mmCIF file of C-alpha atoms (C1' of nucleotides) in Angstrom:
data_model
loop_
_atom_site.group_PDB
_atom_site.id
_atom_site.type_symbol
_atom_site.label_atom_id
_atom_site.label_comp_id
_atom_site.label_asym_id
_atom_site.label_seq_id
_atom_site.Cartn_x
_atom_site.Cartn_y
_atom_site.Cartn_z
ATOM 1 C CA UNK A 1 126.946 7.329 -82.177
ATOM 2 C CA UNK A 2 125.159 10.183 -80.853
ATOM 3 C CA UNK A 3 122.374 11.067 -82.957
ATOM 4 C CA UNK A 4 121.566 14.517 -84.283
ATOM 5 C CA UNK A 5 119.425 16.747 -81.806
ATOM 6 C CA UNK A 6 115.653 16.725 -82.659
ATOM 7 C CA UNK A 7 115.257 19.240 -85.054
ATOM 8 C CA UNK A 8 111.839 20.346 -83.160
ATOM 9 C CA UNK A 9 114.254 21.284 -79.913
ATOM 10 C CA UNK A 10 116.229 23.233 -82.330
ATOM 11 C CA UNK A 11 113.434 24.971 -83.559
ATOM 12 C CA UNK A 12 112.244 25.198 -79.874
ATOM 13 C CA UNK A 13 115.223 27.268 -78.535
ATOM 14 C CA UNK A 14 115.644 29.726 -81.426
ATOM 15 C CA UNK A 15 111.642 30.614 -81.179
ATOM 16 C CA UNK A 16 112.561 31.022 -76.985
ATOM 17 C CA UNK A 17 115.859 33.481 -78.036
ATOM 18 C CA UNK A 18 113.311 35.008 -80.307
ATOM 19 C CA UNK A 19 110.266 35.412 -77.876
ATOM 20 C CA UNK A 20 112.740 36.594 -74.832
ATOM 21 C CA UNK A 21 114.356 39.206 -76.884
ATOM 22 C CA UNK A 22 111.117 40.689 -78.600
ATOM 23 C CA UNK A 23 109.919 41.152 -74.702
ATOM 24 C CA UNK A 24 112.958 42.447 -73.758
ATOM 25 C CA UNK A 25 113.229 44.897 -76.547
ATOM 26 C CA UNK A 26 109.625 45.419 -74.787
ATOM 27 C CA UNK A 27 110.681 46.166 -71.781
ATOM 28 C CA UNK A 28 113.305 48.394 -72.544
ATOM 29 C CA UNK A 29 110.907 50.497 -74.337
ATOM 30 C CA UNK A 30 108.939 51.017 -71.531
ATOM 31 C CA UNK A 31 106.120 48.425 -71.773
ATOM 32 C CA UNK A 32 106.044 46.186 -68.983
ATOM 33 C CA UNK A 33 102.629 45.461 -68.388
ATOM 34 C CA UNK A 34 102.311 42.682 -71.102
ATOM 35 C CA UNK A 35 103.053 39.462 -70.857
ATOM 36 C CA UNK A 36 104.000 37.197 -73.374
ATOM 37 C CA UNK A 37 101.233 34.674 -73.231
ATOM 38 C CA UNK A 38 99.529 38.200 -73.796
ATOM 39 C CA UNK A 39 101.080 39.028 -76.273
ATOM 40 C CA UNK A 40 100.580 35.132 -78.106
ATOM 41 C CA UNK A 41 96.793 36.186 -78.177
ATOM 42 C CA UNK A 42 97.108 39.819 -79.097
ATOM 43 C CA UNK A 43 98.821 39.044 -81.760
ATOM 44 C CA UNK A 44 96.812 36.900 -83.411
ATOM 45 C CA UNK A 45 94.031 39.468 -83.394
ATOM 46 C CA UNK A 46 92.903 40.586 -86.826
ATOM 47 C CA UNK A 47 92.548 43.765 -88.175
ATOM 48 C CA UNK A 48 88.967 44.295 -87.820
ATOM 49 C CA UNK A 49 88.713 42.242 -84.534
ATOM 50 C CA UNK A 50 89.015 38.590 -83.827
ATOM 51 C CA UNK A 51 86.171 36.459 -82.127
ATOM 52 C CA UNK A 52 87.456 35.157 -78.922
ATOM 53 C CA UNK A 53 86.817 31.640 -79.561
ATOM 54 C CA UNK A 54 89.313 31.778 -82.948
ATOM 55 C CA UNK A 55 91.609 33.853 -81.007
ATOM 56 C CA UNK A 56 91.291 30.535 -78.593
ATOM 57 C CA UNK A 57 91.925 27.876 -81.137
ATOM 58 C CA UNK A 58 94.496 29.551 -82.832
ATOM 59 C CA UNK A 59 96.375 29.994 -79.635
ATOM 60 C CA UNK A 60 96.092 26.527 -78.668
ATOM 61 C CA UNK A 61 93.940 27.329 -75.455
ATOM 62 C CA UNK A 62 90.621 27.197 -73.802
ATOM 63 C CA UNK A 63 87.960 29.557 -73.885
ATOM 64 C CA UNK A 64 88.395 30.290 -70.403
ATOM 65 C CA UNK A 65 91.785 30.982 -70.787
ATOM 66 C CA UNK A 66 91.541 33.199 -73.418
ATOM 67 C CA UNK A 67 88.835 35.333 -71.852
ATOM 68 C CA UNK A 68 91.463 36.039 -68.626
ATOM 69 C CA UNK A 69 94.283 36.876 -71.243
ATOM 70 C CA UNK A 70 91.700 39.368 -73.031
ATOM 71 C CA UNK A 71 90.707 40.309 -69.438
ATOM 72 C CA UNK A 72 93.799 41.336 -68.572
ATOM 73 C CA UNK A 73 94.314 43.354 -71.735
ATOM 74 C CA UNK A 74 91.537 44.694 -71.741
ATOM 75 C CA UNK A 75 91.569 46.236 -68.418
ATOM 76 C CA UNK A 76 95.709 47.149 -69.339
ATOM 77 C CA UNK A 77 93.856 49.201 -72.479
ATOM 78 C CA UNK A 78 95.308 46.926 -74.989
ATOM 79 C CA UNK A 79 92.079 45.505 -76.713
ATOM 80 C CA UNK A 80 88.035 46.348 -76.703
ATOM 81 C CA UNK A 81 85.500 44.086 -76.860
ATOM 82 C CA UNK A 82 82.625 45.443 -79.368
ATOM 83 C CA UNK A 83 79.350 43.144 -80.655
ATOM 84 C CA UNK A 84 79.488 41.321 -83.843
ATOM 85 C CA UNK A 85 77.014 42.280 -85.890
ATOM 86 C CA UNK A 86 76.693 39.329 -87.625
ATOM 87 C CA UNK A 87 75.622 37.209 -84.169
ATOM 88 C CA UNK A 88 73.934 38.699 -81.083
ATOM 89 C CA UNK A 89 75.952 35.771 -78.835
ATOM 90 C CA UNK A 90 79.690 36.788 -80.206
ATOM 91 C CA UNK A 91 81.685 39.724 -79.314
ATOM 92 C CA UNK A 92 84.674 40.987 -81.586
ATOM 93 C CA UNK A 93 88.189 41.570 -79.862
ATOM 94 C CA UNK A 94 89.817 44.671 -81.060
ATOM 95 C CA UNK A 95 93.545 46.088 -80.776
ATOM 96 C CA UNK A 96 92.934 49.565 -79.339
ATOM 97 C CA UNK A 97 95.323 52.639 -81.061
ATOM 98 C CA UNK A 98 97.626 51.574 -78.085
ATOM 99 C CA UNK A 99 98.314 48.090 -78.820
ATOM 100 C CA UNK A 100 98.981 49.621 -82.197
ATOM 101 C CA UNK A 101 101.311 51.708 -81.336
ATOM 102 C CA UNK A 102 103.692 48.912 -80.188
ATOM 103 C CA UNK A 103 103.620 47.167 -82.842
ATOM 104 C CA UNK A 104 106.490 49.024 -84.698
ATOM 105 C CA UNK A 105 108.630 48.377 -81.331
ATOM 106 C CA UNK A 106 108.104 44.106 -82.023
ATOM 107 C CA UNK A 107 108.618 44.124 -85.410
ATOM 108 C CA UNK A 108 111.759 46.266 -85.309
ATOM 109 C CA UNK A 109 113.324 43.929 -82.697
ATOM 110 C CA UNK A 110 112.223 41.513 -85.577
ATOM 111 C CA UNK A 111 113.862 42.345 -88.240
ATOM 112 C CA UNK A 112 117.297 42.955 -86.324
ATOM 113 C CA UNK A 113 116.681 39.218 -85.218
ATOM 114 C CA UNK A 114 116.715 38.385 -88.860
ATOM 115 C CA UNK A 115 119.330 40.069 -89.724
ATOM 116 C CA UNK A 116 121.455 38.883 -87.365
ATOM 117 C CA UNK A 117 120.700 35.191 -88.272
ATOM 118 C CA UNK A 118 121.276 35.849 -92.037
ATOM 119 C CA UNK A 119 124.855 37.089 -91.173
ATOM 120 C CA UNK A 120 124.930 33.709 -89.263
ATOM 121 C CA UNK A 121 123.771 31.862 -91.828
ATOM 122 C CA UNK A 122 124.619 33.578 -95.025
ATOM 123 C CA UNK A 123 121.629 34.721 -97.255
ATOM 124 C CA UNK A 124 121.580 30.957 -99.793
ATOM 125 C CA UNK A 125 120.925 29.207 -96.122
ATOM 126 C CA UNK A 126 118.818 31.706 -94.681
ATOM 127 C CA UNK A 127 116.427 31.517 -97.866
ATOM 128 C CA UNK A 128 116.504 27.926 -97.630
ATOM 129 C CA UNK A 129 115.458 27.935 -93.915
ATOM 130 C CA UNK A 130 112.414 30.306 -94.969
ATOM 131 C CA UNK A 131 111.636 28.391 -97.280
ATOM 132 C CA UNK A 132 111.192 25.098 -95.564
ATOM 133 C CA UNK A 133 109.385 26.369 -92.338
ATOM 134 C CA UNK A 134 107.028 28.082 -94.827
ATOM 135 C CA UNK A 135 106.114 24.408 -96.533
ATOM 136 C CA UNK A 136 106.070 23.201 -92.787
ATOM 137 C CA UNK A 137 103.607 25.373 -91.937
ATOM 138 C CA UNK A 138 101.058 23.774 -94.332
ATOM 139 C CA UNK A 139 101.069 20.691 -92.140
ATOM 140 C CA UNK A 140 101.675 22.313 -88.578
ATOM 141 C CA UNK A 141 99.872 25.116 -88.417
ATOM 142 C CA UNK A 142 95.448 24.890 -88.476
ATOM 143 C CA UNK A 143 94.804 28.217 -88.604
ATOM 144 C CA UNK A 144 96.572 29.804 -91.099
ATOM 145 C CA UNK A 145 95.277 32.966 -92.814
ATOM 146 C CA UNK A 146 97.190 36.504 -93.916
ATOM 147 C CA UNK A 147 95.691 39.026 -91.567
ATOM 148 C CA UNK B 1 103.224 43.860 -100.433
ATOM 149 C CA UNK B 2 102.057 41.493 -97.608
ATOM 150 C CA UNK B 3 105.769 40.351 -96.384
ATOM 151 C CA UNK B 4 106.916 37.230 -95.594
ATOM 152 C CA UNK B 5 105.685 36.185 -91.798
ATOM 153 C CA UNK B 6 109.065 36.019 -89.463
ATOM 154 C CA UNK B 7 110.646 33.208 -89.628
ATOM 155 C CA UNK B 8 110.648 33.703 -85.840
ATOM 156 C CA UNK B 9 106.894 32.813 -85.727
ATOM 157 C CA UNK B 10 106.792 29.934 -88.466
ATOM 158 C CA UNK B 11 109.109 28.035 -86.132
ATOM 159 C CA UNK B 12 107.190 28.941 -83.118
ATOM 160 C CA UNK B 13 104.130 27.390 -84.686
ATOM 161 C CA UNK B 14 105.877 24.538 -85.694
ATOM 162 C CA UNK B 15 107.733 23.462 -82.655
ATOM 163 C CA UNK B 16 104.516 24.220 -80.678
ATOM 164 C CA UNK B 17 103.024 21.794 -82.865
ATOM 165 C CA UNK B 18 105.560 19.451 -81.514
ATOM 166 C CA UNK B 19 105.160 19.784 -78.133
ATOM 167 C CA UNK B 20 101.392 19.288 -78.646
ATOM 168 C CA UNK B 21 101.960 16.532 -80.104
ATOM 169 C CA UNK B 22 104.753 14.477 -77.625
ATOM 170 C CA UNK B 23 102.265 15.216 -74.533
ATOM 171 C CA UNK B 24 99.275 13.698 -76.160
ATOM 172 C CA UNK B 25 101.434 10.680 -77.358
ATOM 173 C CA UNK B 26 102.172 10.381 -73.451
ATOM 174 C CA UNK B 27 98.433 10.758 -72.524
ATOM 175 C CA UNK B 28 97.531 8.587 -74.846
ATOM 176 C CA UNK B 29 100.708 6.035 -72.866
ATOM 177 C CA UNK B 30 98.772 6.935 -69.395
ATOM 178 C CA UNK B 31 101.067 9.006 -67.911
ATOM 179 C CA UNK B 32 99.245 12.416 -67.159
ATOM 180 C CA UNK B 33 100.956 13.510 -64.399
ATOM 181 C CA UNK B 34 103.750 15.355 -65.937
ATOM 182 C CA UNK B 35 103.342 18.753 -67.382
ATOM 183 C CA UNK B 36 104.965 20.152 -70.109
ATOM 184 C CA UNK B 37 106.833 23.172 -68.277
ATOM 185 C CA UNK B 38 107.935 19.430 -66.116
ATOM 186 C CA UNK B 39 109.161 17.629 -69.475
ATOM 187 C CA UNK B 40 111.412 20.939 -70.404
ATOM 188 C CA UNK B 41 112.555 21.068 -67.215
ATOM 189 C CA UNK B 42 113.426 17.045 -67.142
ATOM 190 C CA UNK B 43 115.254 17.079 -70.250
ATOM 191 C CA UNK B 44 117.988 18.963 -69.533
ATOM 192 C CA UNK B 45 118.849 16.792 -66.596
ATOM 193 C CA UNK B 46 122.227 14.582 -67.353
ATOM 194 C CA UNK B 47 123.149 11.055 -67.019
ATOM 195 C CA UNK B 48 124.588 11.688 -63.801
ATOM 196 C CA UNK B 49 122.317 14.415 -62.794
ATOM 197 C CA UNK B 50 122.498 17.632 -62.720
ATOM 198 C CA UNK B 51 122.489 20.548 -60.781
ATOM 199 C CA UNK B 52 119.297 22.758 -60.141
ATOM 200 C CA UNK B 53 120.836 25.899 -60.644
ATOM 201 C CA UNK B 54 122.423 24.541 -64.057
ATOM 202 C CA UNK B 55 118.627 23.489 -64.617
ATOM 203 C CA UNK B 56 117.054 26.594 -64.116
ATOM 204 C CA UNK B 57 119.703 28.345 -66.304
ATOM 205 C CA UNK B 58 119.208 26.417 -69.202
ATOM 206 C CA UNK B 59 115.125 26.331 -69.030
ATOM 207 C CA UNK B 60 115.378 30.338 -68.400
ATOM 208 C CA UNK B 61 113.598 29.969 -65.821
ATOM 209 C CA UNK B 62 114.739 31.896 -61.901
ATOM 210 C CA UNK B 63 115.931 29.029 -59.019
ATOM 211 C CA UNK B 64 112.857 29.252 -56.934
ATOM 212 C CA UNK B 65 110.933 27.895 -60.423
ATOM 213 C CA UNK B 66 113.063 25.540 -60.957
ATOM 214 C CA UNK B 67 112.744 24.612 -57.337
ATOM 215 C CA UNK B 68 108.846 24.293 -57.577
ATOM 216 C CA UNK B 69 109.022 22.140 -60.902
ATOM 217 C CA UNK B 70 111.411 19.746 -59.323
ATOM 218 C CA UNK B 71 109.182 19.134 -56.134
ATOM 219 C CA UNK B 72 106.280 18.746 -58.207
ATOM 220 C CA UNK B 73 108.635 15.681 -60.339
ATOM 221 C CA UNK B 74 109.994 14.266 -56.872
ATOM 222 C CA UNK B 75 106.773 14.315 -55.623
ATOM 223 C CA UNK B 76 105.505 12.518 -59.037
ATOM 224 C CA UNK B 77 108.336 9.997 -58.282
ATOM 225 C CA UNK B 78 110.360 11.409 -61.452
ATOM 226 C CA UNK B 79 113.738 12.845 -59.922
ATOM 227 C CA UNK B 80 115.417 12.146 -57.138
ATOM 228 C CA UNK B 81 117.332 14.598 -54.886
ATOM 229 C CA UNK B 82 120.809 13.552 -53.814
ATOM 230 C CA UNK B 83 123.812 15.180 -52.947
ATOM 231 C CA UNK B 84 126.371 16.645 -54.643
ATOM 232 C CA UNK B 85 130.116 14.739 -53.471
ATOM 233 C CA UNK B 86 132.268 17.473 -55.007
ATOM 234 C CA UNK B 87 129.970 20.712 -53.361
ATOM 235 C CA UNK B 88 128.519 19.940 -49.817
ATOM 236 C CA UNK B 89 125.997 22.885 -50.768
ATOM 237 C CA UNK B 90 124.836 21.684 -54.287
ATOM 238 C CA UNK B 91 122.380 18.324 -54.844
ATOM 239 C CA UNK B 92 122.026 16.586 -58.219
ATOM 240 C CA UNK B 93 118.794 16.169 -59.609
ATOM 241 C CA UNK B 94 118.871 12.850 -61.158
ATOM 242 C CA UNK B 95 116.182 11.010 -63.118
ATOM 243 C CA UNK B 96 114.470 7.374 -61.873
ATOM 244 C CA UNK B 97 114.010 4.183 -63.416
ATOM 245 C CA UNK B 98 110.352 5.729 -63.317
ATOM 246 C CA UNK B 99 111.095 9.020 -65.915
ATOM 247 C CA UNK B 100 113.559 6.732 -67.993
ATOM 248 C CA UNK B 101 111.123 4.773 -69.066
ATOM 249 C CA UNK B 102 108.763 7.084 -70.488
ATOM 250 C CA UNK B 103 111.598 8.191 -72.534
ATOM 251 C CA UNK B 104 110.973 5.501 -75.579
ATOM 252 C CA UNK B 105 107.625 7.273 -76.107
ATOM 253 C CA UNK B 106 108.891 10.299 -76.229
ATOM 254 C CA UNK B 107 111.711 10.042 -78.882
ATOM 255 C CA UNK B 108 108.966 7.146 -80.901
ATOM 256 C CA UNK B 109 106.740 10.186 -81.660
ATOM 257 C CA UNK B 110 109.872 12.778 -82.133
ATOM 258 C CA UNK B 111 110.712 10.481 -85.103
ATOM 259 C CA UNK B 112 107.429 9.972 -85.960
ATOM 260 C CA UNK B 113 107.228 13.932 -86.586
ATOM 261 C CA UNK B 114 110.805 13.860 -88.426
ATOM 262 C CA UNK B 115 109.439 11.216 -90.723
ATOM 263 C CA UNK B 116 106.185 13.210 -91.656
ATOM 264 C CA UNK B 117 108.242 16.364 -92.209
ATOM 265 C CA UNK B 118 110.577 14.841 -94.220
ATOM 266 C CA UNK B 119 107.822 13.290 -96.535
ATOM 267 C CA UNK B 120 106.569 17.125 -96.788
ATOM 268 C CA UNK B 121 109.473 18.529 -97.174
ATOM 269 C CA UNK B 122 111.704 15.922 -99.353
ATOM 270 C CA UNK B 123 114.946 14.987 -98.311
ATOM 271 C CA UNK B 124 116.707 17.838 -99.784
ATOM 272 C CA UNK B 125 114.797 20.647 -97.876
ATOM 273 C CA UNK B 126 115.056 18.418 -94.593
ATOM 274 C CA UNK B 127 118.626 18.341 -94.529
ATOM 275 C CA UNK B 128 119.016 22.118 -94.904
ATOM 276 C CA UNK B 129 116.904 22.901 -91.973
ATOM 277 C CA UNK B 130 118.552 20.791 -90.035
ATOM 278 C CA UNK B 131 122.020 22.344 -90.962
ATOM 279 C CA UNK B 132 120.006 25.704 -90.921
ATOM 280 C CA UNK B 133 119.161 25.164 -86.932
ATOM 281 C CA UNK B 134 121.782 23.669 -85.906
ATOM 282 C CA UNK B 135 124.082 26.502 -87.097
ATOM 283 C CA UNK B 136 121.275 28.775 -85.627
ATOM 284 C CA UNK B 137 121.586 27.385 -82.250
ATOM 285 C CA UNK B 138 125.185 28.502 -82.054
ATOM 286 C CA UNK B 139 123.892 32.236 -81.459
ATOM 287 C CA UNK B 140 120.751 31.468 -79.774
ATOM 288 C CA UNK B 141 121.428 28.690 -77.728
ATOM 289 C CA UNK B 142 124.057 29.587 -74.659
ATOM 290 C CA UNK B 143 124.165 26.504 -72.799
ATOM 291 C CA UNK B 144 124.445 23.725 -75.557
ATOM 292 C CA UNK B 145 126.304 20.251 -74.809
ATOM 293 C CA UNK B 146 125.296 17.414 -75.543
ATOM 294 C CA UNK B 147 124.145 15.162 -72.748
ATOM 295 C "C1'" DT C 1 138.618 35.193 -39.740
ATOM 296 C "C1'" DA C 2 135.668 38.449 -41.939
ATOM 297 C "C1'" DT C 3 133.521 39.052 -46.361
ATOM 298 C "C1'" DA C 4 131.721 37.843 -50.561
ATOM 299 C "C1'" DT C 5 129.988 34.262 -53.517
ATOM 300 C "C1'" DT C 6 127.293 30.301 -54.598
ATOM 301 C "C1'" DG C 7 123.599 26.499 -54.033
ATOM 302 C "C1'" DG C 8 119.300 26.156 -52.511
ATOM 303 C "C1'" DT C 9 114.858 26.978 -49.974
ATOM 304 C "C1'" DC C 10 110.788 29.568 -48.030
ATOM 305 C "C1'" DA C 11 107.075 33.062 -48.228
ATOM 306 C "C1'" DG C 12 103.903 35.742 -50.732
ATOM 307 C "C1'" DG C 13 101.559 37.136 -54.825
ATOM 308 C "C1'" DC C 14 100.193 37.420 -59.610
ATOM 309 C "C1'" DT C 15 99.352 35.029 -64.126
ATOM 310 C "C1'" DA C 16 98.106 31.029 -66.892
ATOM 311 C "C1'" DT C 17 95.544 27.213 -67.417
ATOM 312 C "C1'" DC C 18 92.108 23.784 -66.983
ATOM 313 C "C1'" DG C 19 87.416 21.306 -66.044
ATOM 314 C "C1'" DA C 20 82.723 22.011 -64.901
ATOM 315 C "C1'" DA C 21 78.705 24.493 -64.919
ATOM 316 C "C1'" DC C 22 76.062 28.350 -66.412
ATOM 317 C "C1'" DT C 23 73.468 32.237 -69.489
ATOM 318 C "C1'" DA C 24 72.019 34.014 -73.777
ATOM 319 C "C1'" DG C 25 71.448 33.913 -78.576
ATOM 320 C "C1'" DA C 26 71.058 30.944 -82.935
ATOM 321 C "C1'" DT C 27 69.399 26.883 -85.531
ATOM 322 C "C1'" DG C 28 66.940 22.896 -87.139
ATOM 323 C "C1'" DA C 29 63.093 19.585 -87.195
ATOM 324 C "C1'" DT C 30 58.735 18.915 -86.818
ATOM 325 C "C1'" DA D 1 55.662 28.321 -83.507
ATOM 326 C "C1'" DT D 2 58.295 25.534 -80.379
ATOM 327 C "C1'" DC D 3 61.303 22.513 -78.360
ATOM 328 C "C1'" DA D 4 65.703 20.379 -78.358
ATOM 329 C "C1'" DT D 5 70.094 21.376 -79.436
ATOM 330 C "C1'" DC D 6 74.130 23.849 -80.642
ATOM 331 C "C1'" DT D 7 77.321 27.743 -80.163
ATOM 332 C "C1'" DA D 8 79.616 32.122 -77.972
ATOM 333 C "C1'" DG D 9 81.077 33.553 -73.994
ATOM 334 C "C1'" DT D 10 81.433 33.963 -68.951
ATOM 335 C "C1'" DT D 11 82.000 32.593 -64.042
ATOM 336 C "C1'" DC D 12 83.792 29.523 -60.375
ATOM 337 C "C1'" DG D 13 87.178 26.862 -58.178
ATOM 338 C "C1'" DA D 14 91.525 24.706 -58.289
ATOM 339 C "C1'" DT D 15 96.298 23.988 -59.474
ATOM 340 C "C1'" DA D 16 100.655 24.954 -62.000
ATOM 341 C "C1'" DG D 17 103.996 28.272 -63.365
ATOM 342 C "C1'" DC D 18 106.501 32.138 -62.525
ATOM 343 C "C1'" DC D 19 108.570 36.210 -60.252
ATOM 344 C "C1'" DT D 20 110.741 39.284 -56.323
ATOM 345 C "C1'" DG D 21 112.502 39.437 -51.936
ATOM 346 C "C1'" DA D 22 114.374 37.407 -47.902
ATOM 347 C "C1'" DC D 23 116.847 33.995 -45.992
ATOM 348 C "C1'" DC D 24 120.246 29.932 -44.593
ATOM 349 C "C1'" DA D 25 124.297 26.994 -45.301
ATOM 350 C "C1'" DA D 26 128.572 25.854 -47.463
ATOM 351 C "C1'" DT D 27 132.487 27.450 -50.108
ATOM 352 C "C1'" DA D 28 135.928 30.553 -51.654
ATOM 353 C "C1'" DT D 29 138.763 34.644 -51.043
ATOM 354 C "C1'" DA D 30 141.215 38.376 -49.055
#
DNA sequence: TATATTGGTCAGGCTATCGAACTAGATGAT
DNA sequence: ATCATCTAGTTCGATAGCCTGACCAATATA
């Protein structure tokens, strides 16, 4: 009579085994100065810099919270903040060429992630698992957009 | 030749979704006093209690968190500290009549989620993510049983 | 019984997070 | 134009979360 597991704790611990490995892959490349609530913000930053109020709703924080995290990487060299043209009050956060550059170390941890779980799986149930959490995201996730 | 976001991420953003959602269907019960690194920490514990070292293993977090969180949930009148018959070191952390009973809110707005899901994603697609995570959690999740 | 292991706590310090209050620029109505 | 209001962002103060290191007590092992 035991009842399946909620599938939003199963979804819970694979996105943990998935955050704690991409920081460890992290850490083994050297980085250790980031941290991964950090890294939640960072990586939500668009390509030609990300107001920090819509780097603060899509992260599901306060303002004030996001302005330490962007402190913090900002003094670590990670992001700049420039002016937006386009409104005297807002400032645009920017990935520097050093945030950049790790990039290539996350998604690399990625893909091996994926792989991995597509041996698990097999590649019919693997597409099928895509393919649901991408229809999920339509009602779970606000602030979707392609950057 | 934008690729597919990592699956990694779509479930992040979903089962953050989820945890957004179960602590504002307790504030909206009253209870405002538990956090959610608290809840994680609280739903691992057994029927019969549990061990704070077994605790901290299975939240990932180190002892001396694990120690913190569970003084803040005595103090809240959630757990209870007693000892351990079988290990004169070891204590059980055990749940009150007081944490027990928020625990119908909890799973009324865990199936409230499954239910909107499964209207999103039809029955079909539901039932392979679940399979889909729940053979996933064999490789990401080390310390599963079911309590 | 000496040593190592295990369960747990204490101390100290940094990060994350929030609510409240503030400054500066933008906007809308008259 | 100008005044009230809204919005972007910061600062302050407080607490929770989290880690490393150091430690104590009970158990297991040689």
């Amino acid at each position: 009579m035991t009842s399946e597991p909620f599938v939003g704790l199963l979804m819970f611990i694979a996105s943990r085994d998935v955050e704690t490995r991409v920081v460890a892959a992290m850490r083994r490349a050297g980085i250790d100065d980031i941290t991964l609530a950090q890294a939640r913000v960072a990586a939500r930053i668009g390509p030609h810099g990300t107001r920090l109020t819509d780097l603060a709703e899509q992260a599901q924080v306060t303002k004030q919270t996001a302005t330490a995290i962007v402190d913090r990487l900002e003094h670590a060299g990670y992001v700049e903040r420039v002016p937006d043209p386009t409104d005297g009050r807002a400032r645009l956060v920017r990935l520097t060429g050093k945030a950049e550059a790790l990039l290539p170390i996350a998604r690399a941890e990625e893909r091996r992630i994926e792989q991995e779980w597509e041996r698990h799986l097999g590649p019919r149930r693997m597409r099928e698992l895509r393919d649901a959490l991408t229809l999920l995201r339509e009602i779970t996730d606000p602030y979707r957009d392609d950057a």
